[in-house]
Coordinates of C-alpha atoms in Angstrom, one line a residue:
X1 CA 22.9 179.2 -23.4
X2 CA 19.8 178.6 -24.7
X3 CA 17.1 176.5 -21.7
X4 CA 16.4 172.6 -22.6
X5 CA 13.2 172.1 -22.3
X6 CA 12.7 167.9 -21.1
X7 CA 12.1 165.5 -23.7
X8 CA 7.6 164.9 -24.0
X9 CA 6.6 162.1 -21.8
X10 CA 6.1 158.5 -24.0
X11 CA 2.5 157.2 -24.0
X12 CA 1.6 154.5 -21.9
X13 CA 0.7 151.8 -24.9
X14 CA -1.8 149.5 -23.9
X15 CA -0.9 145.8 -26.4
X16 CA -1.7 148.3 -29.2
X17 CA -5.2 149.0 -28.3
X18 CA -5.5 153.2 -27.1
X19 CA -5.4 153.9 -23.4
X20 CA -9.0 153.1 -22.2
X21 CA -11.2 156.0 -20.8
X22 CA -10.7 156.5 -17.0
X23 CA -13.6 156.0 -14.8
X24 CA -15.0 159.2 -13.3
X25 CA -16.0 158.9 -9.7
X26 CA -20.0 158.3 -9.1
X27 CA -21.6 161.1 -7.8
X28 CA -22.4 160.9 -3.9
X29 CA -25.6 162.4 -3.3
X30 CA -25.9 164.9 0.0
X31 CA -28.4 163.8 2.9
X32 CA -29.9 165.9 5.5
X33 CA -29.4 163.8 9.2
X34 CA -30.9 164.0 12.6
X35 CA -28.7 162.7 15.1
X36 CA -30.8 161.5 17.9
X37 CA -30.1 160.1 21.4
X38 CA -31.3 156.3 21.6
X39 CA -31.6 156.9 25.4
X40 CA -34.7 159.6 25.6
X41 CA -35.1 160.3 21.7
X42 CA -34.3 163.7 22.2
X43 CA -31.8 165.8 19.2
X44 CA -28.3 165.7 20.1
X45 CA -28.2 168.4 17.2
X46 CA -29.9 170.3 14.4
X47 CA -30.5 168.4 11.5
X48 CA -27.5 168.8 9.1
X49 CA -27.2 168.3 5.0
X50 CA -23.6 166.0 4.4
X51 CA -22.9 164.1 2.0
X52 CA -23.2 160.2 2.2
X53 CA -20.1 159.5 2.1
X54 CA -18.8 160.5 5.4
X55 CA -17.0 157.8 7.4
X56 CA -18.6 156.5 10.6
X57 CA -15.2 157.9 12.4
X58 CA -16.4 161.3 10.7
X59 CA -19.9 160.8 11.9
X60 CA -18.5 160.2 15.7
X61 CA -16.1 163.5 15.3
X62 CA -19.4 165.3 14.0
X63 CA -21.8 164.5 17.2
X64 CA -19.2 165.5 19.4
X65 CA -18.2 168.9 17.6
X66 CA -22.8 169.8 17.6
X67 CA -23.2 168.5 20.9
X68 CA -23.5 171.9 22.8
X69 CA -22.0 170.1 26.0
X70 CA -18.1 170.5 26.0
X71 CA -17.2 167.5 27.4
X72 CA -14.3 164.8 26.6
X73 CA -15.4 163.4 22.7
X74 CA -17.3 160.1 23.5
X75 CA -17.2 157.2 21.6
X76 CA -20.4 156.7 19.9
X77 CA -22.4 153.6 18.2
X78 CA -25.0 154.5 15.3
X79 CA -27.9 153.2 13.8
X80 CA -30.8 153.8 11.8
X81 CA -34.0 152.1 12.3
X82 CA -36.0 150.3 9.6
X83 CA -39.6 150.9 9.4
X84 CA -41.9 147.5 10.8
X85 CA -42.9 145.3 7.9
X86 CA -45.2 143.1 9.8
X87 CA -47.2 142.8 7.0
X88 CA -44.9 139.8 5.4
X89 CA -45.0 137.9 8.2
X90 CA -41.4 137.4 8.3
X91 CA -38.7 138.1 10.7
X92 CA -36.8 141.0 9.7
X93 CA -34.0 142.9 11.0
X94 CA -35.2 146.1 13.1
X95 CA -32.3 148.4 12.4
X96 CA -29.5 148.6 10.5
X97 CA -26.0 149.4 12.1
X98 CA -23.6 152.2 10.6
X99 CA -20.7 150.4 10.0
X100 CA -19.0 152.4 7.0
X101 CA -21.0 155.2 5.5
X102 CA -24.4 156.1 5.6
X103 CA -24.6 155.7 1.8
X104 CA -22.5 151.9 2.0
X105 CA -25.1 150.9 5.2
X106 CA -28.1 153.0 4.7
X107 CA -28.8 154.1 1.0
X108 CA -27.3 150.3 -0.5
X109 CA -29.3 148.8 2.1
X110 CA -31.3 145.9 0.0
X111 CA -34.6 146.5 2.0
X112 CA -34.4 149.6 -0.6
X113 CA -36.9 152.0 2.0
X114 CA -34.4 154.8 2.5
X115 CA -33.8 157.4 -0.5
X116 CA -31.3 160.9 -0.6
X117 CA -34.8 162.4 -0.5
X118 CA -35.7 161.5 2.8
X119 CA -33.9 163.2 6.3
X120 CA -32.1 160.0 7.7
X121 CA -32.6 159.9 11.9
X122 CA -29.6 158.5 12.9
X123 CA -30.0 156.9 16.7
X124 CA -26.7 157.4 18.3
X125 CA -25.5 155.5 21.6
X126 CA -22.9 156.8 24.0
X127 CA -20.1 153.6 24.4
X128 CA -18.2 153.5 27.7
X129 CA -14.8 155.6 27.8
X130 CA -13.0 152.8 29.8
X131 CA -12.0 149.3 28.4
X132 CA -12.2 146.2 30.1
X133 CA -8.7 144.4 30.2
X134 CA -9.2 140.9 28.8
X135 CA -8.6 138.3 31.7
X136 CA -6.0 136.3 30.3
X137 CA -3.5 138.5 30.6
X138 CA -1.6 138.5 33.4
X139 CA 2.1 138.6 33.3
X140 CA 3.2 141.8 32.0
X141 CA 6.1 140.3 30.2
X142 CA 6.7 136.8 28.0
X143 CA 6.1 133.5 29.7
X144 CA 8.9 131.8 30.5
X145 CA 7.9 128.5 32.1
X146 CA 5.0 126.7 33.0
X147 CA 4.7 123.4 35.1
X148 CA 1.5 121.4 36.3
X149 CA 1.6 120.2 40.0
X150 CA 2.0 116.2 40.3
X151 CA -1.6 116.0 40.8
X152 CA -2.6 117.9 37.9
X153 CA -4.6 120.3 40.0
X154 CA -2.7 123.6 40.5
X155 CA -0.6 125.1 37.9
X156 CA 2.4 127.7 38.1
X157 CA 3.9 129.9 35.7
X158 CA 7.4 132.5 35.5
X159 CA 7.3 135.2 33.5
X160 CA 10.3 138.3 32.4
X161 CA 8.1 140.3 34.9
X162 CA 10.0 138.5 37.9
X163 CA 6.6 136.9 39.4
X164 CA 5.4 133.4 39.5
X165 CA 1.5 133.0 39.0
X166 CA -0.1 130.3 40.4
X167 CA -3.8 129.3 38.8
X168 CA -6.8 127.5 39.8
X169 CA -7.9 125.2 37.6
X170 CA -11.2 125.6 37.5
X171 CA -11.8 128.9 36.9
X172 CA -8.9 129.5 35.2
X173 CA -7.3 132.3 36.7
X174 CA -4.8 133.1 38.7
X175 CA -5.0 132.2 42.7
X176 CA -1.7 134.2 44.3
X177 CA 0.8 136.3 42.6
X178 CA 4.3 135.2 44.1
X179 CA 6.6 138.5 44.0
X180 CA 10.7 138.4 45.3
X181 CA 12.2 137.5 43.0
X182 CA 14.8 140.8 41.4
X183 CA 14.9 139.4 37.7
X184 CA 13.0 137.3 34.9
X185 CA 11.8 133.8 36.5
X186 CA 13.9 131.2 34.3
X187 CA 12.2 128.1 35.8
X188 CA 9.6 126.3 38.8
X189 CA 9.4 123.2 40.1
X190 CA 6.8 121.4 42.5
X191 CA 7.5 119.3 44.9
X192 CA 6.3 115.9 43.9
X193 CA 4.1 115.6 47.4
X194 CA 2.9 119.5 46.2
X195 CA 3.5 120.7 49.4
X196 CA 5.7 123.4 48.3
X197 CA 6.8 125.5 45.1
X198 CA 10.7 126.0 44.2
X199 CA 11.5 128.8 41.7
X200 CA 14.9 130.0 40.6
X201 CA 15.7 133.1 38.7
X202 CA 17.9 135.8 36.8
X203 CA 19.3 137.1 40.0
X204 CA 20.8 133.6 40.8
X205 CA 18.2 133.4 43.9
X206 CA 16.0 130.1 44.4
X207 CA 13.1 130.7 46.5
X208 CA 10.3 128.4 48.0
X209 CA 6.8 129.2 48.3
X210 CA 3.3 127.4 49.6
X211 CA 1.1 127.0 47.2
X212 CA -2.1 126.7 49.5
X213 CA -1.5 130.4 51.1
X214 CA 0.8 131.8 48.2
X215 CA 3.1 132.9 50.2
X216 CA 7.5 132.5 50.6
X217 CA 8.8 130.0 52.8
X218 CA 11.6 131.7 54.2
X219 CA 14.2 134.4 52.7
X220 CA 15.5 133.2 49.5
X221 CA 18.0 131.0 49.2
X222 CA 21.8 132.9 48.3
X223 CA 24.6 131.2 46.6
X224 CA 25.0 131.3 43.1
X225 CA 26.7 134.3 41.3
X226 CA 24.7 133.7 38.2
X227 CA 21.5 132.7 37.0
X228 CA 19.1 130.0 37.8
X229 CA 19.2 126.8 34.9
X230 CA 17.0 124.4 36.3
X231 CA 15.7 122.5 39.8
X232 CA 15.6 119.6 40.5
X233 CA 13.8 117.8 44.1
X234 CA 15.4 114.9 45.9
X235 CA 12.5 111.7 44.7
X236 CA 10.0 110.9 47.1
X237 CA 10.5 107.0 47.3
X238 CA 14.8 107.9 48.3
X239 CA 13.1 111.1 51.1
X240 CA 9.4 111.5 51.5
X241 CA 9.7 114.0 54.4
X242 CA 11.9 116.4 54.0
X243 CA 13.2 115.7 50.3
X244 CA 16.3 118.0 49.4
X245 CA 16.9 120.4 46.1
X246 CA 19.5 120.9 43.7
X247 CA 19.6 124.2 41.7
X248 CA 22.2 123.9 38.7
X249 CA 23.3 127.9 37.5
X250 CA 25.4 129.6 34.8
X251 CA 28.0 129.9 37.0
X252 CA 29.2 126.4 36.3
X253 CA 28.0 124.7 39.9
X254 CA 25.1 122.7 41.4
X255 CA 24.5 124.0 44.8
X256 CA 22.1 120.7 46.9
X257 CA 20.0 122.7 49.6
X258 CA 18.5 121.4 53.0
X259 CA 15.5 122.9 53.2
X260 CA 15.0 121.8 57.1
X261 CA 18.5 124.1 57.9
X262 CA 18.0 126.2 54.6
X263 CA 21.4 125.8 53.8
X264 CA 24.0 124.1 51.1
X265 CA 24.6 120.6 52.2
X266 CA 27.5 120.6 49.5
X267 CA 28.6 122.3 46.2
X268 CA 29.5 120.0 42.7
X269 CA 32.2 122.4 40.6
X270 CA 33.4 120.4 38.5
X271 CA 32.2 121.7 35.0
X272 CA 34.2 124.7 33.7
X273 CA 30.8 126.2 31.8
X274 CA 27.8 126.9 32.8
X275 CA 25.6 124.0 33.9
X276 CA 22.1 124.1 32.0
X277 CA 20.2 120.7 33.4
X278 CA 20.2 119.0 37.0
X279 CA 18.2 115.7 37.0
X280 CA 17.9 113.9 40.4
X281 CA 17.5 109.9 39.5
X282 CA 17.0 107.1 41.5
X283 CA 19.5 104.9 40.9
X284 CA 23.1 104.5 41.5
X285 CA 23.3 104.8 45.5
X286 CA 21.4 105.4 48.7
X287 CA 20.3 109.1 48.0
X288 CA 20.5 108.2 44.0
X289 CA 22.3 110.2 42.0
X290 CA 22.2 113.8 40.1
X291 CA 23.2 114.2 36.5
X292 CA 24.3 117.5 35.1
X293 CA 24.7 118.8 31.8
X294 CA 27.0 121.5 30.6
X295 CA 28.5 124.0 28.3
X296 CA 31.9 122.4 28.7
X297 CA 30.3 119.4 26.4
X298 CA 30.1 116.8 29.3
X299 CA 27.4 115.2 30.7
X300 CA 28.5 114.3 34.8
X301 CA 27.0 111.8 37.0
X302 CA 27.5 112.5 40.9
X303 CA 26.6 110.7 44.5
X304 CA 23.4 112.1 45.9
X305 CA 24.4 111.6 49.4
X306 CA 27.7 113.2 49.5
X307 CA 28.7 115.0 46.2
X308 CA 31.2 112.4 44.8
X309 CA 31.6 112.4 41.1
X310 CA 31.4 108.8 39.5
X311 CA 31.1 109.1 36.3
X312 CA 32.2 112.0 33.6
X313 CA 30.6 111.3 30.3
X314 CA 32.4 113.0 27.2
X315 CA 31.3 112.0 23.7
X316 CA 29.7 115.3 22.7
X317 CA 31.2 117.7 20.8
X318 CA 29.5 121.0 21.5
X319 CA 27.0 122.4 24.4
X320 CA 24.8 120.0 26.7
X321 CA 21.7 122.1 26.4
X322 CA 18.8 119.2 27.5
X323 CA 18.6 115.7 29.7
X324 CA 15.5 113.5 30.0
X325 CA 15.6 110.3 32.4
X326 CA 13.4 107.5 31.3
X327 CA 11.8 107.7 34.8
X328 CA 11.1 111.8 34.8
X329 CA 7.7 111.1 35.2
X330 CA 7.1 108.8 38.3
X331 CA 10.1 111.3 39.9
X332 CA 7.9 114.0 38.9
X333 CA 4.6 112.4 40.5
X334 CA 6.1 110.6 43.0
X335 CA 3.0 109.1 44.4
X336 CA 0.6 110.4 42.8
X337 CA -1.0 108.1 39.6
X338 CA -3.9 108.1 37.4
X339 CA -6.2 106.6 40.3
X340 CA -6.3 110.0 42.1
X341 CA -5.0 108.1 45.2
X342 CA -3.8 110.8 48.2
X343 CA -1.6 109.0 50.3
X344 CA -1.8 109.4 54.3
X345 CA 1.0 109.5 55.1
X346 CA 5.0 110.3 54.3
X347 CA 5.6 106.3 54.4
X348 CA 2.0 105.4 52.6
X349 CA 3.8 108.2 49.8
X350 CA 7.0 106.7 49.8
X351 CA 5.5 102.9 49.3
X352 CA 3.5 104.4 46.5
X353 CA 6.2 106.1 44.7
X354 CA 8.8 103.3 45.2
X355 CA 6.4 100.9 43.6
X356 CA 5.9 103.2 40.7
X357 CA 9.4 103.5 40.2
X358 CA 10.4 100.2 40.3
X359 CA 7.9 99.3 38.2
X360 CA 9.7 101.1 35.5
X361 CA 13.1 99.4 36.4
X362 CA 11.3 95.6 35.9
X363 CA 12.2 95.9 31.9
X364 CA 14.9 98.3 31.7
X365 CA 17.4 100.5 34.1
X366 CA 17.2 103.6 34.6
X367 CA 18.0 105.6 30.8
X368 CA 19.3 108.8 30.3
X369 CA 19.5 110.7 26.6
X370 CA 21.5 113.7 26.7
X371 CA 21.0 116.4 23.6
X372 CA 23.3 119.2 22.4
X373 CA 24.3 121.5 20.2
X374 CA 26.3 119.8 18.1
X375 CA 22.9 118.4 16.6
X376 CA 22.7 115.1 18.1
X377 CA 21.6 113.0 20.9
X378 CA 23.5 110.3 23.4
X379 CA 21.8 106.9 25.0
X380 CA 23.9 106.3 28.4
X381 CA 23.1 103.3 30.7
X382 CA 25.2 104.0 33.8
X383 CA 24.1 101.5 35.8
X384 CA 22.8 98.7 34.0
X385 CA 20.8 96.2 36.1
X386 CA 20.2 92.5 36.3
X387 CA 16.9 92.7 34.3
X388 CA 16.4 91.2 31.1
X389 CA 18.4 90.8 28.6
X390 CA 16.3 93.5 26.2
X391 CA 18.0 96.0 28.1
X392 CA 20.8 98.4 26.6
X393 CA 24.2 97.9 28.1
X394 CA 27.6 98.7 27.1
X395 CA 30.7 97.2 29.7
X396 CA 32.0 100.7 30.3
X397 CA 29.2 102.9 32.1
X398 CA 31.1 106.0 30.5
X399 CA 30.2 105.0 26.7
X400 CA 27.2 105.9 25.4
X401 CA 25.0 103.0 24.0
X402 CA 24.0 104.4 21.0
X403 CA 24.4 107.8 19.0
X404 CA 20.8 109.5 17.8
X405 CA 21.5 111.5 14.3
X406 CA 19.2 112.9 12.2
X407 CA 18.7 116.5 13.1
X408 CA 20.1 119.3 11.3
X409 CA 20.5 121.9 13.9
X410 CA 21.2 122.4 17.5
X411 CA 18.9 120.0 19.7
X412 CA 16.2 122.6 22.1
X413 CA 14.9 119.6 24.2
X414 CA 14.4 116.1 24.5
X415 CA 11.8 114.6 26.9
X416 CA 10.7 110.4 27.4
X417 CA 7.5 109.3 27.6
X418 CA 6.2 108.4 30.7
X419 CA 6.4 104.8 30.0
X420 CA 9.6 104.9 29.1
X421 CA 9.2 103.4 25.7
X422 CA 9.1 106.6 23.2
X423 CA 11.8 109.5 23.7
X424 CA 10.8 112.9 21.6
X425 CA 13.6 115.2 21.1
X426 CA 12.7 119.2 19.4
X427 CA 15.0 120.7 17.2
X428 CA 16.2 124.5 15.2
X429 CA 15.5 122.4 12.6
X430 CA 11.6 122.9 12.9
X431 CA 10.9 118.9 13.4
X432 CA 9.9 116.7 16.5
X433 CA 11.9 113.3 16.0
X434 CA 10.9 110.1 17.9
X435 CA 13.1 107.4 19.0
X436 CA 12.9 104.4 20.6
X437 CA 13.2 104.8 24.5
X438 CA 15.4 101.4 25.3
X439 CA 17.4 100.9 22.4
X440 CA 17.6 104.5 20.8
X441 CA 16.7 103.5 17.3
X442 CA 14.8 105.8 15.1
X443 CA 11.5 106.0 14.4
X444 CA 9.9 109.0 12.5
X445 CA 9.9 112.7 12.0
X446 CA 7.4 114.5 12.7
X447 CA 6.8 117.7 10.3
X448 CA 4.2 120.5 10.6
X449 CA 6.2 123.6 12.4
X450 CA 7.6 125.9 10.2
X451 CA 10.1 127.6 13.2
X452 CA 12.5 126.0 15.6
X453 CA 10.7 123.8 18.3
X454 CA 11.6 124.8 21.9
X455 CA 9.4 122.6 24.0
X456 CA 7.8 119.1 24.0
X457 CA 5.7 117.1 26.7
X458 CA 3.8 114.0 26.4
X459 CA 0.3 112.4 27.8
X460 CA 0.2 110.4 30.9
X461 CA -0.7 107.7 28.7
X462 CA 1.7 108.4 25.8
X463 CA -0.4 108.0 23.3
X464 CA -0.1 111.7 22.4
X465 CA 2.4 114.3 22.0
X466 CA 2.5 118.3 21.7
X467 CA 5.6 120.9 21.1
X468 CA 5.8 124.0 21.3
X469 CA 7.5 126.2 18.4
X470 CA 8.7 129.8 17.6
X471 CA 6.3 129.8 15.0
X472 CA 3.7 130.6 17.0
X473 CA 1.3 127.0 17.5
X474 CA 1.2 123.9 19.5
X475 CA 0.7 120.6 17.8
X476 CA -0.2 117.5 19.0
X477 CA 1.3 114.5 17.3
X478 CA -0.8 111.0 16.7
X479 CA 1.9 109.0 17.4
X480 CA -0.2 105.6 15.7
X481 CA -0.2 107.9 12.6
X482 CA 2.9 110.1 13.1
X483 CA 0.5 113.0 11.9
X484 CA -0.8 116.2 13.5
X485 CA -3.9 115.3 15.4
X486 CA -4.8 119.2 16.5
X487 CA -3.2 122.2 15.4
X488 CA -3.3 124.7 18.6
X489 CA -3.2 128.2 17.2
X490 CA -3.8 131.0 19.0
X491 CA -0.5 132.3 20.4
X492 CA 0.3 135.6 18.8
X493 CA 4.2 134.9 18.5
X494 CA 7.0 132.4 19.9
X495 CA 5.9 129.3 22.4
X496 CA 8.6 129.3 24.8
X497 CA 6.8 126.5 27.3
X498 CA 4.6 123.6 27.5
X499 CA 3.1 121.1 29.9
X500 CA 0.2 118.8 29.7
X501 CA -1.7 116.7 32.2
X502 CA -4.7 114.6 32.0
X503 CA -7.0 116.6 29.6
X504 CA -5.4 120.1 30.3
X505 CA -2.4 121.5 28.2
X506 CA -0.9 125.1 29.0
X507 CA 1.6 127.0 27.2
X508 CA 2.7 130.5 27.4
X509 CA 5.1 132.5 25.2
X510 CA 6.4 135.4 24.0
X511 CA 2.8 137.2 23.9
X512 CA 2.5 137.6 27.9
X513 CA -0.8 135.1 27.7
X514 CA -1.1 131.8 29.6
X515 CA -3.7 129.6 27.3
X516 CA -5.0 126.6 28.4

């Protein structure tokens, strides 16, 4: 059988017109170059013809293959110098820097003084073998959370690597290194008199540490056969000197501790899921009260002082995934206000903070919004007061007052202004929606992020707003204009956490850096 021979290629037709002429290459002329030590001036080598072409990586491989030392190849800077042309007058450039090619930086050069005739002297300098670290970064593994103290003046941050950084403020880097902890750090929390540090973690531990010597208070603090959700500490206007902490965990309790004996005072099990926020409130009893939201789709409300449920609250229809309290920030700051005002003493602090809280309570009870999976948000007023008549209230303290719809995919976090007017809630659904903080009502959506927001916080004054989004940025939200005021790029991938005070905003993410 006779061999087919393949069928002749079809010209390429170009509209009609014939195929145009292909470009030949230009010629690259050959150069003879002395490579001489910027140091002493002395040869490195004996002059050599190349052609001008050669990369500056080729140039670098070159000194270091003449160099009749055999040492370790050294990283090397070149540059050729320009002859002085004083006679202009003017300023001019004194060398030119090898960046690309001797014929790109050198022959091209618009000064026009260097031809292929002439032997190019080619001043190299040796760079240093080792490479600085940049400061910034610290953990060794994403950032996980971040959280000003109450006075704004110390800062701590959990990372994957299973330490918590703490940070001075005014240098910006990082004071102690707190290590114990056996897995990723999931979340901190500050005492709101900043006399001590609570962190819980991976391996179910919560541990305690002083923030002025950076070291743990204590052997951690065993219990929980799961992870660490959140923490939350007892208020200081309810227990100034020796306020209590509750540690929610995935294994579907809330486990109150007494730091004074370091033990549980009592356990609340009564979600079957995981329990992903504890809020301590003021409200509601003696001691106050804690709310907890879970993964069995209930938000419950419990007795501070001894554990007793009092209220189950059951209108969602998916995971519990985020809280906010209208009075998280005084609870947060206890004492501590915009004045810069250090109290004396434990009952100077407790005076303070009571005065701050109540001064929240004068127009409204205490609020709670609860946000979950199933894309929406609840308004609850459990213990409506005898302040005016503006106030939300429904007759049964287990019905929410109002439903909050709008977003389109699972809610990440909600958070309330400080004053309690505005709540913000973040969303899958790459917006920031605000509400109003009594009634609930909607108010705008705010667009810019193009990935799911995890995290929001707010101003002291709450004037402003910033979240935090997978997509890599922080924005901060005019909330007169319902605009971006500042994009915050920077990040090199996902935002995980956020916290702002006075004029300082941190966040840290997936990239292992803490930028402030």
């Amino acid at each position: 059988m006779a061999t087919l021979l393949p069928p002749p290629k079809r010209q390429k037709v170009y509209h009609g017109a014939p195929e145009p002429p292909k470009e030949e290459p230009l010629p690259t002329p050959n150069v003879v170059v002395q490579f001489v030590s910027e140091d002493d001036g002395k040869s490195l080598a004996p002059a050599v013809n190349i052609p001008a072409n050669v990369t500056r990586e080729a140039l670098e491989l070159l000194v270091n293959k003449l160099s009749p030392e055999d040492e370790d190849p050294v990283p090397f800077s070149f540059h050729v110098t320009l002859p002085d042309d004083s006679k202009t007058g003017q300023a001019t450039p004194s060398r030119i820097v090898v960046t690309k090619s001797i014929e790109t930086d050198v022959l091209n050069h618009p000064s026009g003084h260097f031809t292929p005739e002439d032997v190019i002297v080619v001043y190299c300098s040796p760079q240093s073998v080792f490479r600085v670290r940049p400061a910034t970064r610290c953990h060794s593994s994403p950032i996980l959370c971040a959280s000003f103290s109450p006075t704004g003046k110390l800062l701590a941050t959990g990372s994957g690597d299973t330490n918590v950084r703490l940070w001075d403020l005014n240098t910006e880097t990082p004071s102690h290194t707190l290590s114990g902890h056996k897995g990723w750090v999931l979340c901190v929390e500050w005492e709101p008199m900043e006399r001590k540090l609570a962190s819980g973690g991976h391996d179910g531990h919560v541990r305690l540490w002083d923030p002025k010597t950076g070291k743990a208070i204590g052997d951690a603090l065993r219990g929980h056969a799961k992870w660490i959700t959140s923490l939350a500490w007892e208020p200081i206007h309810i227990n100034p000197s020796a306020p209590r902490l509750a540690s929610s965990s995935k294994d579907g309790t809330v486990r109150v501790w007494s730091l004074a004996t370091r033990r549980v005072e009592y356990t609340l099990g009564g979600h079957t899921a995981s329990v992903n926020v504890v809020k301590w409130g003021g409200s509601g009893g003696v001691c106050g009260v804690l709310y907890t939201a879970s993964s069995d789709r209930t938000v419950r409300i419990w007795d501070a002082e001894k554990g007793r449920p009092l209220h189950t609250l059951k209108d969602h229809a998916h995971w519990v995934t985020t809280l906010a309290l209208n009075t998280d920030f005084v609870l947060r700051t206890g004492p501590f206000d915009h004045t810069n005002k250090k109290p004396s003493s434990d009952e100077e602090a407790q005076q303070l903070a009571k005065g701050r809280y109540e001064n929240i309570l004068k127009t409204t009870p205490e609020i709670l919004i609860s946000g979950s999976d199933d894309h929406t948000l609840f308004l609850w007023s459990p213990f409506p007061s005898s302040s005016p008549s503006s106030t939300p209230s429904t007759t049964n303290p287990t019905k929410p007052v109002t439903r909050l719809t709008g977003h389109q995919r699972q809610v990440c976090h909600v958070a309330f202004s400080p004053d309690g007017r505005w709540a913000a809630s973040a969303s899958w659904d790459s917006s920031v929606r605000l509400w109003e903080g009594r009634t609930g009502k909607f108010v705008a959506t705010l667009r810019g992020h193009v990935g799911a927001v995890y995290r929001l916080a707010w101003s002291a004054d709450s004037r402003m707003l910033i979240s935090a989004s997978k997509d890599s940025t922080l924005k901060i939200w005019d909330l007169k204009t319902y605009k971006i005021k500042m994009d915050l790029p920077g990040h090199a991938d996902e935002v995980y956490c956020v916290d702002f005070v006075a004029d300082k905003v941190v966040s840290g993410g997936k990239d292992k850096v803490v930028k402030m």
